Coordinates of C-alpha atoms and ligand atoms in Angstrom, one line a residue:
M1 CA 0.7 23.4 -2.5
S2 CA 4.5 23.1 -2.8
D3 CA 6.9 25.4 -4.6
T4 CA 7.1 23.1 -7.6
T5 CA 3.3 23.1 -8.1
G6 CA 2.3 24.0 -11.7
Q7 CA 5.9 23.9 -12.9
T8 CA 7.2 21.6 -15.6
L9 CA 10.4 19.6 -15.8
K10 CA 12.3 20.3 -19.0
I11 CA 14.3 17.4 -20.4
G12 CA 15.9 18.1 -23.8
E13 CA 13.3 20.0 -25.8
K14 CA 10.3 18.5 -23.9
D15 CA 8.4 19.8 -20.8
Y16 CA 6.9 17.3 -18.4
P17 CA 4.1 18.6 -16.1
V18 CA 4.5 18.6 -12.3
R19 CA 1.4 17.5 -10.5
S20 CA 0.5 18.1 -6.8
G21 CA -1.5 15.9 -4.5
S22 CA -3.4 17.2 -1.4
V23 CA -0.2 16.7 0.6
G24 CA 3.3 15.3 0.1
P25 CA 5.8 15.4 -2.7
D26 CA 4.8 16.6 -6.1
V27 CA 5.2 14.2 -9.1
V28 CA 6.6 14.7 -12.5
D29 CA 4.2 13.1 -15.0
I30 CA 6.5 11.1 -17.3
R31 CA 3.9 8.9 -19.0
K32 CA 4.9 10.4 -22.4
F33 CA 8.7 10.3 -21.6
Y34 CA 9.6 7.2 -23.6
A35 CA 7.5 8.2 -26.6
Q36 CA 9.1 11.6 -26.7
S37 CA 12.6 10.9 -25.6
G38 CA 13.2 7.2 -26.6
M39 CA 14.6 6.6 -23.1
F40 CA 13.2 4.8 -20.0
T41 CA 13.6 6.1 -16.5
Y42 CA 15.5 3.7 -14.2
D43 CA 14.3 3.2 -10.6
P44 CA 14.7 -0.4 -9.3
G45 CA 12.9 -0.7 -6.0
F46 CA 10.8 2.3 -7.0
T47 CA 12.5 4.6 -4.5
S48 CA 11.5 7.7 -6.4
T49 CA 8.5 6.4 -8.4
A50 CA 4.8 6.9 -7.8
S51 CA 3.0 4.0 -9.3
C52 CA -0.5 5.4 -8.9
E53 CA -2.8 8.1 -7.5
S54 CA -4.4 7.1 -4.2
A55 CA -6.6 8.7 -1.6
L56 CA -6.4 6.0 1.0
T57 CA -3.3 6.4 3.1
Y58 CA -0.6 9.1 3.4
I59 CA 2.8 8.6 5.1
D60 CA 5.2 11.4 5.9
G61 CA 8.4 9.3 6.5
D62 CA 10.4 12.2 7.8
E63 CA 7.8 13.3 10.4
G64 CA 6.7 9.7 11.2
V65 CA 3.1 10.5 10.2
L66 CA 0.6 7.9 9.0
L67 CA -3.0 9.0 8.0
H68 CA -5.8 6.8 6.8
R69 CA -8.3 8.9 4.8
G70 CA -6.8 11.9 6.7
Y71 CA -7.1 10.4 10.3
P72 CA -3.8 9.9 12.3
I73 CA -3.0 6.3 13.1
G74 CA -2.6 7.2 16.8
Q75 CA -6.1 8.5 17.1
L76 CA -7.6 5.6 15.2
A77 CA -5.7 3.1 17.3
E78 CA -6.8 4.7 20.5
Q79 CA -10.4 5.6 19.6
S80 CA -11.6 3.5 16.7
S81 CA -12.1 -0.2 16.0
F82 CA -10.8 -2.5 13.2
M83 CA -14.3 -2.8 11.7
E84 CA -14.7 1.0 11.7
V85 CA -11.2 1.6 10.2
S86 CA -12.1 -1.1 7.6
Y87 CA -15.3 0.8 6.7
L88 CA -13.2 4.1 6.6
L89 CA -10.6 2.6 4.2
L90 CA -13.3 1.1 1.9
N91 CA -15.7 4.0 1.9
G92 CA -13.6 7.1 2.6
E93 CA -15.5 8.5 5.6
L94 CA -16.1 7.4 9.2
P95 CA -19.5 5.6 9.4
S96 CA -22.5 6.7 11.3
K97 CA -23.6 4.2 14.0
D98 CA -26.2 2.8 11.6
E99 CA -23.7 2.4 8.8
L100 CA -21.2 0.7 11.1
D101 CA -23.8 -1.7 12.5
K102 CA -24.9 -2.6 8.9
F103 CA -21.2 -3.1 7.9
I104 CA -20.5 -5.3 10.9
Y105 CA -23.6 -7.3 10.2
T106 CA -22.6 -7.8 6.5
I107 CA -19.1 -8.9 7.4
S108 CA -20.3 -11.3 10.1
R109 CA -22.6 -13.0 7.5
H110 CA -19.6 -13.9 5.4
T111 CA -17.4 -15.4 8.2
M112 CA -18.1 -19.1 7.3
L113 CA -16.1 -20.9 4.6
H114 CA -17.5 -23.3 2.0
E115 CA -17.5 -26.6 3.9
Q116 CA -15.4 -28.3 1.2
L117 CA -12.6 -25.9 1.9
A118 CA -12.0 -27.5 5.2
Q119 CA -10.9 -30.6 3.2
F120 CA -8.4 -28.5 1.4
Y121 CA -6.4 -28.1 4.6
R122 CA -6.0 -31.8 4.9
G123 CA -3.8 -31.8 1.8
F124 CA -1.1 -29.9 3.7
R125 CA 1.5 -31.5 6.1
R126 CA 0.7 -30.6 9.7
D127 CA 4.0 -28.8 9.9
A128 CA 3.4 -26.7 6.8
H129 CA 4.1 -23.0 7.5
P130 CA 0.7 -21.3 8.0
M131 CA 1.6 -18.7 5.4
A132 CA 1.9 -21.5 2.8
V133 CA -1.6 -22.6 3.8
M134 CA -2.9 -19.0 3.6
C135 CA -1.5 -18.7 0.1
G136 CA -3.2 -21.9 -1.0
V137 CA -6.5 -21.5 0.7
V138 CA -7.1 -17.8 -0.3
G139 CA -6.1 -18.6 -3.9
A140 CA -8.6 -21.5 -3.8
L141 CA -11.5 -19.2 -2.8
S142 CA -11.8 -18.3 -6.5
A143 CA -12.8 -21.9 -7.1
F144 CA -15.7 -21.6 -4.7
Y145 CA -17.1 -18.1 -5.0
H146 CA -17.7 -17.7 -8.8
D147 CA -20.5 -15.2 -8.1
S148 CA -17.9 -12.5 -7.0
T149 CA -15.1 -12.8 -9.5
D150 CA -16.4 -10.5 -12.2
I151 CA -14.2 -7.4 -11.5
A152 CA -16.2 -5.2 -13.9
D153 CA -19.3 -5.5 -11.7
P154 CA -19.0 -3.1 -8.7
H155 CA -21.5 -5.2 -6.8
Q156 CA -19.4 -8.4 -7.2
R157 CA -16.3 -6.5 -6.2
M158 CA -18.0 -5.4 -3.0
I159 CA -19.1 -8.9 -2.2
A160 CA -15.7 -10.3 -2.9
S161 CA -14.2 -7.6 -0.7
H162 CA -16.6 -8.3 2.2
R163 CA -15.9 -12.1 1.8
L164 CA -12.2 -11.6 2.0
I165 CA -12.3 -9.4 5.0
A166 CA -14.8 -11.7 6.7
K167 CA -13.1 -15.0 5.9
M168 CA -9.5 -14.2 6.6
P169 CA -9.9 -14.7 10.4
T170 CA -11.6 -18.1 9.8
I171 CA -8.9 -19.2 7.4
A172 CA -6.1 -18.0 9.7
A173 CA -7.6 -19.7 12.8
M174 CA -8.1 -22.9 10.8
A175 CA -4.5 -22.8 9.7
Y176 CA -3.4 -22.6 13.3
K177 CA -5.8 -25.3 14.5
Y178 CA -4.7 -27.7 11.7
S179 CA -1.0 -27.1 12.6
I180 CA -1.7 -28.2 16.2
G181 CA -4.0 -31.1 15.4
Q182 CA -7.1 -29.5 17.0
P183 CA -10.6 -29.4 15.5
F184 CA -11.7 -26.3 13.6
L185 CA -14.3 -24.1 15.4
Y186 CA -17.0 -22.5 13.3
P187 CA -17.4 -18.7 13.7
D188 CA -19.7 -17.4 16.4
N189 CA -21.2 -14.2 15.1
S190 CA -22.5 -13.1 18.5
L191 CA -18.8 -12.1 19.1
S192 CA -16.9 -9.1 17.7
Y193 CA -14.8 -9.6 14.6
T194 CA -11.7 -9.9 16.8
G195 CA -13.3 -11.8 19.6
N196 CA -14.6 -14.3 17.0
F197 CA -11.0 -14.7 15.7
L198 CA -9.6 -15.3 19.2
R199 CA -12.2 -17.9 20.0
M200 CA -11.7 -19.8 16.7
T201 CA -8.0 -19.7 17.4
F202 CA -7.8 -20.6 21.1
G203 CA -11.2 -22.1 21.9
V204 CA -11.9 -25.8 21.8
P205 CA -15.2 -27.7 21.4
A206 CA -14.8 -29.2 24.8
E207 CA -15.4 -26.0 26.8
Q208 CA -16.8 -22.5 26.7
Y209 CA -14.2 -19.9 25.6
E210 CA -14.2 -16.6 27.3
V211 CA -12.8 -13.7 25.3
N212 CA -10.5 -11.6 27.5
P213 CA -11.6 -8.0 26.8
A214 CA -8.1 -6.5 27.2
V215 CA -6.6 -9.1 24.8
E216 CA -9.5 -8.5 22.4
R217 CA -8.8 -4.7 22.5
A218 CA -5.1 -5.2 22.0
M219 CA -5.6 -7.6 19.1
D220 CA -8.1 -5.2 17.5
R221 CA -5.6 -2.4 17.9
I222 CA -2.9 -4.5 16.3
F223 CA -5.2 -5.2 13.3
I224 CA -5.8 -1.4 13.0
L225 CA -2.0 -0.8 13.0
H226 CA -1.6 -3.3 10.1
A227 CA -4.6 -2.3 8.0
D228 CA -3.0 -0.4 5.2
H229 CA 0.3 1.4 4.4
E230 CA 0.2 3.1 0.9
Q231 CA 2.1 1.3 -1.9
N232 CA 4.2 -1.2 0.1
A233 CA 5.5 -4.3 -1.7
S234 CA 2.5 -6.5 -1.1
T235 CA 0.0 -3.8 -1.9
S236 CA 1.9 -3.1 -5.1
T237 CA 1.8 -6.8 -5.8
V238 CA -2.0 -6.9 -5.4
R239 CA -2.3 -3.8 -7.7
L240 CA -0.1 -5.3 -10.3
A241 CA -1.9 -8.7 -10.3
G242 CA -5.3 -6.8 -10.4
S243 CA -4.1 -4.7 -13.3
S244 CA -4.2 -7.8 -15.5
G245 CA -7.9 -8.4 -14.6
A246 CA -7.2 -11.3 -12.3
N247 CA -10.0 -12.1 -9.8
P248 CA -9.8 -10.6 -6.3
F249 CA -9.0 -13.9 -4.6
A250 CA -6.0 -14.5 -6.8
C251 CA -4.8 -10.9 -6.3
I252 CA -5.0 -11.2 -2.5
A253 CA -3.2 -14.6 -2.6
A254 CA -0.4 -12.8 -4.5
G255 CA -0.3 -10.1 -1.9
I256 CA 0.0 -12.8 0.9
A257 CA 2.9 -14.4 -1.0
C258 CA 4.8 -11.1 -1.2
L259 CA 4.1 -10.2 2.4
W260 CA 5.7 -13.4 3.6
G261 CA 9.2 -12.2 2.8
P262 CA 11.4 -11.3 5.9
A263 CA 12.1 -7.9 4.4
H264 CA 8.4 -7.2 4.6
G265 CA 5.6 -8.8 6.6
G266 CA 7.8 -11.7 7.5
A267 CA 9.9 -9.4 9.7
N268 CA 7.7 -9.8 12.7
E269 CA 8.4 -13.5 12.9
A270 CA 12.1 -12.8 12.1
A271 CA 12.3 -10.0 14.7
L272 CA 11.1 -12.3 17.6
N273 CA 13.4 -15.1 16.4
M274 CA 16.2 -12.5 16.4
L275 CA 15.3 -11.4 20.0
R276 CA 15.3 -15.1 21.1
E277 CA 18.7 -15.6 19.5
I278 CA 20.1 -12.5 21.2
G279 CA 18.6 -13.7 24.5
T280 CA 19.9 -11.3 27.1
P281 CA 20.9 -7.6 26.9
D282 CA 24.6 -8.4 27.3
K283 CA 24.6 -10.0 23.9
I284 CA 23.2 -6.9 22.1
P285 CA 26.6 -5.3 21.3
E286 CA 27.6 -8.4 19.3
Y287 CA 24.4 -8.2 17.2
I288 CA 24.6 -4.5 16.7
A289 CA 28.2 -5.0 15.4
R290 CA 26.9 -7.7 13.0
A291 CA 24.1 -5.4 11.8
K292 CA 26.7 -2.7 11.0
D293 CA 29.2 -5.2 9.3
K294 CA 28.9 -4.8 5.5
N295 CA 30.2 -8.4 5.1
D296 CA 27.6 -9.8 7.4
P297 CA 24.1 -10.3 5.8
F298 CA 22.5 -10.0 9.3
R299 CA 20.2 -7.0 9.7
L300 CA 18.3 -5.9 12.8
M301 CA 14.9 -7.3 12.0
G302 CA 12.1 -4.9 12.9
F303 CA 14.4 -1.9 12.2
G304 CA 14.5 0.4 9.2
H305 CA 12.0 1.3 6.6
R306 CA 11.9 2.5 3.0
V307 CA 9.7 5.4 3.9
Y308 CA 10.0 6.1 7.6
K309 CA 13.2 8.0 8.4
N310 CA 11.8 8.7 11.8
Y311 CA 10.0 6.5 14.4
D312 CA 7.3 4.4 12.8
P313 CA 4.1 5.7 14.6
R314 CA 2.8 2.2 14.7
A315 CA 5.8 1.0 16.7
T316 CA 5.0 3.7 19.3
V317 CA 1.5 2.3 19.8
M318 CA 2.7 -1.2 19.7
Q319 CA 5.3 -0.6 22.4
K320 CA 2.5 0.8 24.6
T321 CA 0.3 -2.2 23.9
V322 CA 3.0 -4.6 25.1
R323 CA 2.6 -3.3 28.7
E324 CA -1.2 -3.4 28.5
V325 CA -1.2 -7.1 27.4
F326 CA 1.4 -8.1 30.0
D327 CA -0.7 -6.5 32.7
A328 CA -3.9 -8.1 31.3
L329 CA -2.4 -11.5 31.2
N330 CA -0.1 -11.0 34.2
V331 CA 2.8 -12.1 32.2
Q332 CA 6.3 -10.9 31.8
D333 CA 8.7 -11.6 29.0
P334 CA 12.4 -10.8 29.4
L335 CA 12.6 -10.4 25.6
F336 CA 10.6 -7.2 26.0
E337 CA 13.4 -5.8 28.2
T338 CA 15.9 -7.0 25.6
A339 CA 13.9 -5.3 22.8
L340 CA 13.7 -2.0 24.8
R341 CA 17.5 -2.2 25.5
L342 CA 18.3 -3.0 21.9
E343 CA 16.2 0.0 20.7
E344 CA 18.0 2.2 23.2
I345 CA 21.5 1.1 22.1
A346 CA 20.7 1.2 18.4
L347 CA 19.1 4.6 18.5
S348 CA 22.3 6.0 20.2
D349 CA 24.6 4.4 17.6
D350 CA 25.9 6.6 14.8
Y351 CA 25.3 3.9 12.2
F352 CA 21.6 3.8 12.9
I353 CA 21.3 7.6 13.5
E354 CA 23.0 8.4 10.1
K355 CA 21.0 5.8 8.2
K356 CA 17.8 6.9 10.1
L357 CA 17.0 3.4 11.1
F358 CA 14.2 3.2 13.7
P359 CA 12.0 0.4 15.0
N360 CA 9.1 -0.3 12.6
V361 CA 5.8 -1.9 13.1
D362 CA 7.3 -5.4 13.3
F363 CA 9.8 -4.8 16.1
Y364 CA 7.5 -5.1 19.1
S365 CA 4.5 -6.9 17.6
G366 CA 6.0 -10.4 18.1
V367 CA 6.5 -9.8 21.9
I368 CA 2.7 -9.1 22.2
L369 CA 1.6 -11.9 19.9
S370 CA 3.8 -14.4 21.7
A371 CA 2.3 -13.2 25.1
I372 CA -1.2 -13.7 23.7
G373 CA -0.2 -17.3 22.8
F374 CA 0.5 -17.2 19.0
P375 CA 3.5 -19.2 17.7
T376 CA 6.0 -17.1 15.7
T377 CA 4.8 -18.9 12.5
M378 CA 1.4 -17.2 12.9
F379 CA 2.7 -13.6 13.2
T380 CA 2.8 -12.9 9.4
V381 CA -0.6 -14.7 9.0
L382 CA -2.0 -12.1 11.5
F383 CA -0.4 -9.3 9.4
A384 CA -2.0 -10.7 6.3
L385 CA -5.4 -11.0 8.1
A386 CA -5.3 -7.3 9.0
R387 CA -3.8 -6.0 5.7
T388 CA -6.5 -7.7 3.7
V389 CA -8.8 -4.7 4.1
G390 CA -6.0 -2.4 2.8
W391 CA -5.3 -4.7 -0.1
V392 CA -9.0 -4.9 -1.2
A393 CA -9.5 -1.1 -0.7
Q394 CA -6.4 -0.4 -2.8
W395 CA -7.5 -3.0 -5.4
N396 CA -11.0 -1.4 -5.6
E397 CA -9.4 2.0 -6.0
M398 CA -7.2 0.8 -8.8
I399 CA -10.1 -1.0 -10.7
S400 CA -12.2 2.2 -10.4
D401 CA -9.4 4.4 -11.6
P402 CA -10.1 5.4 -15.2
E403 CA -6.4 6.0 -15.8
Q404 CA -5.4 2.5 -14.7
K405 CA -3.7 0.2 -17.2
I406 CA -2.0 -3.1 -17.0
G407 CA 1.3 -2.7 -15.2
R408 CA 4.2 -3.5 -17.5
P409 CA 7.6 -2.0 -16.4
R410 CA 10.5 -1.8 -18.9
Q411 CA 14.2 -2.5 -18.2
L412 CA 17.8 -1.6 -18.8
Y413 CA 19.0 -4.5 -20.9
T414 CA 22.6 -5.5 -20.3
G415 CA 22.6 -9.0 -21.8
P416 CA 24.2 -10.2 -25.1
T417 CA 23.1 -8.4 -28.3
Q418 CA 21.8 -10.5 -31.2
R419 CA 24.0 -13.5 -32.2
D420 CA 23.5 -16.6 -34.4
Y421 CA 22.7 -20.1 -32.9
V422 CA 25.7 -22.5 -32.9
P423 CA 24.8 -26.1 -33.5
L424 CA 25.9 -28.5 -30.7
G425 CA 28.5 -30.2 -32.9
Q426 CA 30.3 -26.8 -33.4
R427 CA 30.5 -25.7 -29.8
Ligands
SDX1 C1 7.3 -3.7 6.6 O1 6.8 -0.6 2.8 C2 6.1 -0.7 3.8 O2 5.3 0.2 4.1 C3 6.2 -2.0 4.6 C4 5.4 -2.1 5.9 C5 4.0 -2.1 5.7 O3 3.2 -1.8 6.6 O4 3.5 -2.6 4.6 O5 5.8 -1.0 6.7 C6 5.8 -3.4 6.6 O6 7.7 -4.3 5.7 C7 8.2 -3.0 7.6 C8 9.7 -3.4 7.3 C9 10.0 -4.8 7.9 N1 11.3 -5.3 7.5 C10 12.3 -5.4 8.4 O7 12.2 -5.0 9.6 C11 13.6 -6.0 7.9 C12 14.8 -5.2 8.3 N2 14.8 -3.9 7.6 C13 15.5 -3.9 6.3 O8 15.7 -5.0 5.6 C14 15.2 -2.6 5.6 O9 15.3 -1.6 6.5 C15 14.0 -2.5 4.7 C16 13.8 -3.6 3.8 C17 12.8 -2.4 5.6 C18 14.1 -1.2 4.0 O10 15.1 -1.3 3.1 P1 15.5 -0.1 2.0 O11 14.6 1.0 2.1 O12 15.7 -0.8 0.7 O13 16.8 0.4 2.6 P2 18.2 -0.2 2.3 O14 18.2 -1.7 2.4 O15 18.8 0.5 1.1 O16 19.0 0.3 3.6 C19 19.6 1.6 3.7 C20 20.9 1.4 4.5 C21 21.7 0.2 3.9 O17 23.1 0.5 4.2 P3 24.0 1.1 3.0 O18 24.0 0.1 1.9 O19 23.4 2.4 2.7 O20 25.4 1.2 3.7 O21 20.5 1.0 5.8 C22 21.0 -0.3 6.1 C23 21.3 -1.0 4.7 O22 22.3 -2.0 4.9 N3 19.9 -1.0 6.8 C24 20.1 -1.8 7.9 C25 18.8 -2.2 8.2 N4 17.9 -1.7 7.4 C26 18.6 -0.9 6.5 N5 21.2 -2.1 8.5 C27 21.0 -2.9 9.6 N6 19.8 -3.4 10.0 C28 18.7 -3.0 9.4 N7 17.5 -3.4 9.8

């Protein structure tokens, strides 16, 4: 309980109740504020606004803490699996072995796509960005799975959630295969969720594909690190789309579109492209200077965060995973040294210290994904693949929330007041 628990905020003659969660900042309940004051609150970017109540994920930005249903991300990344974390996010508790086995079996039985969807890919140019393909194909799922679009039916919501979690690896792998002109591989359900994805992505029909256990473990951990992150921009997009009653496939397609932006999930692709542009450590000071220059739109991609004003705990795990993947694949990438040096220089620079800009989840992920063999254009696709479980868990939580209403923000209007139309001949 915080020292504001149970208090009220008095504005004018009206009192607004302060509510406490289980941990984190209290909130002032201003749902009656406009009706009672005739005023709106103003918070572009929602820097001080809680859009909902949620029990899924908690972030303490000052301490660099991330909990999924109370479990620290570091423990989940080290000891759990993406399937188990998916079950945890969807159901609220860690599964028993039997529950986990049943969940994995259910997910594995939804990995195939409707065969006609494979034709859908052929409408794209081969050089289409895979995120464009993901937006299109995921949105098109609602044209094929009519038996899981009734959001009022909890059973249909569950099937749609399982379908989305299960099919994203297949859709992502097919987007990659299509971009390189190789044939699609069907899922092989004898493999793990992540092993299945690696085989569909890097396997070919001409030969047996052996999943590298160290790469499978690293990829699974990367999926865990991206699974959910409270009310980030793409999750808020999914919730807003869902608040209108849109079907789950359309909502997730909206989330994918939002995630694509370089300020959000697109930062992993932008961060590796930035490291490639910097090249060697001797060029770092030039880019640090550009990042600090108010007249230069350049920002250090993979640095800074709306919530974390400390080290993103996911970046810590990610940096450790780089070395594991390099050792497993016996590769080295000088860009990793450049990234380490860039972090070291930035974190000792007053600008980054004062603004509390630390590496985020996107800073090191590209180095790992590149070492595994993914092109940069696939990085945000992998983020979307993993975040799908967070999106569907948040969407389900919203639909089940008795207090949820259609999202409809207001505005501070600064345009012209009413004036009469002037016919063309009089202008
Ligand atoms: C993700 O919300 C989530 O949880 C997202 C995410 C998730 O899991 O869903 O964590 C995933 O999106 C991570 C963030 C990936 N984006 C990037 O790495 C892009 C680079 N970072 C920035 O664009 C920025 O830091 C944001 C968008 C992440 C956060 O922006 P905010 O919170 O709106 O902060 P801001 O833009 O107001 O920045 C505060 C100050 C500004 O300077 P002043 O105007 O106060 O002088 O810090 C500066 C900014 O110019 N700043 C940077 C910087 N990030 C912020 N300066 C240089 N380089 C940067 N990266």
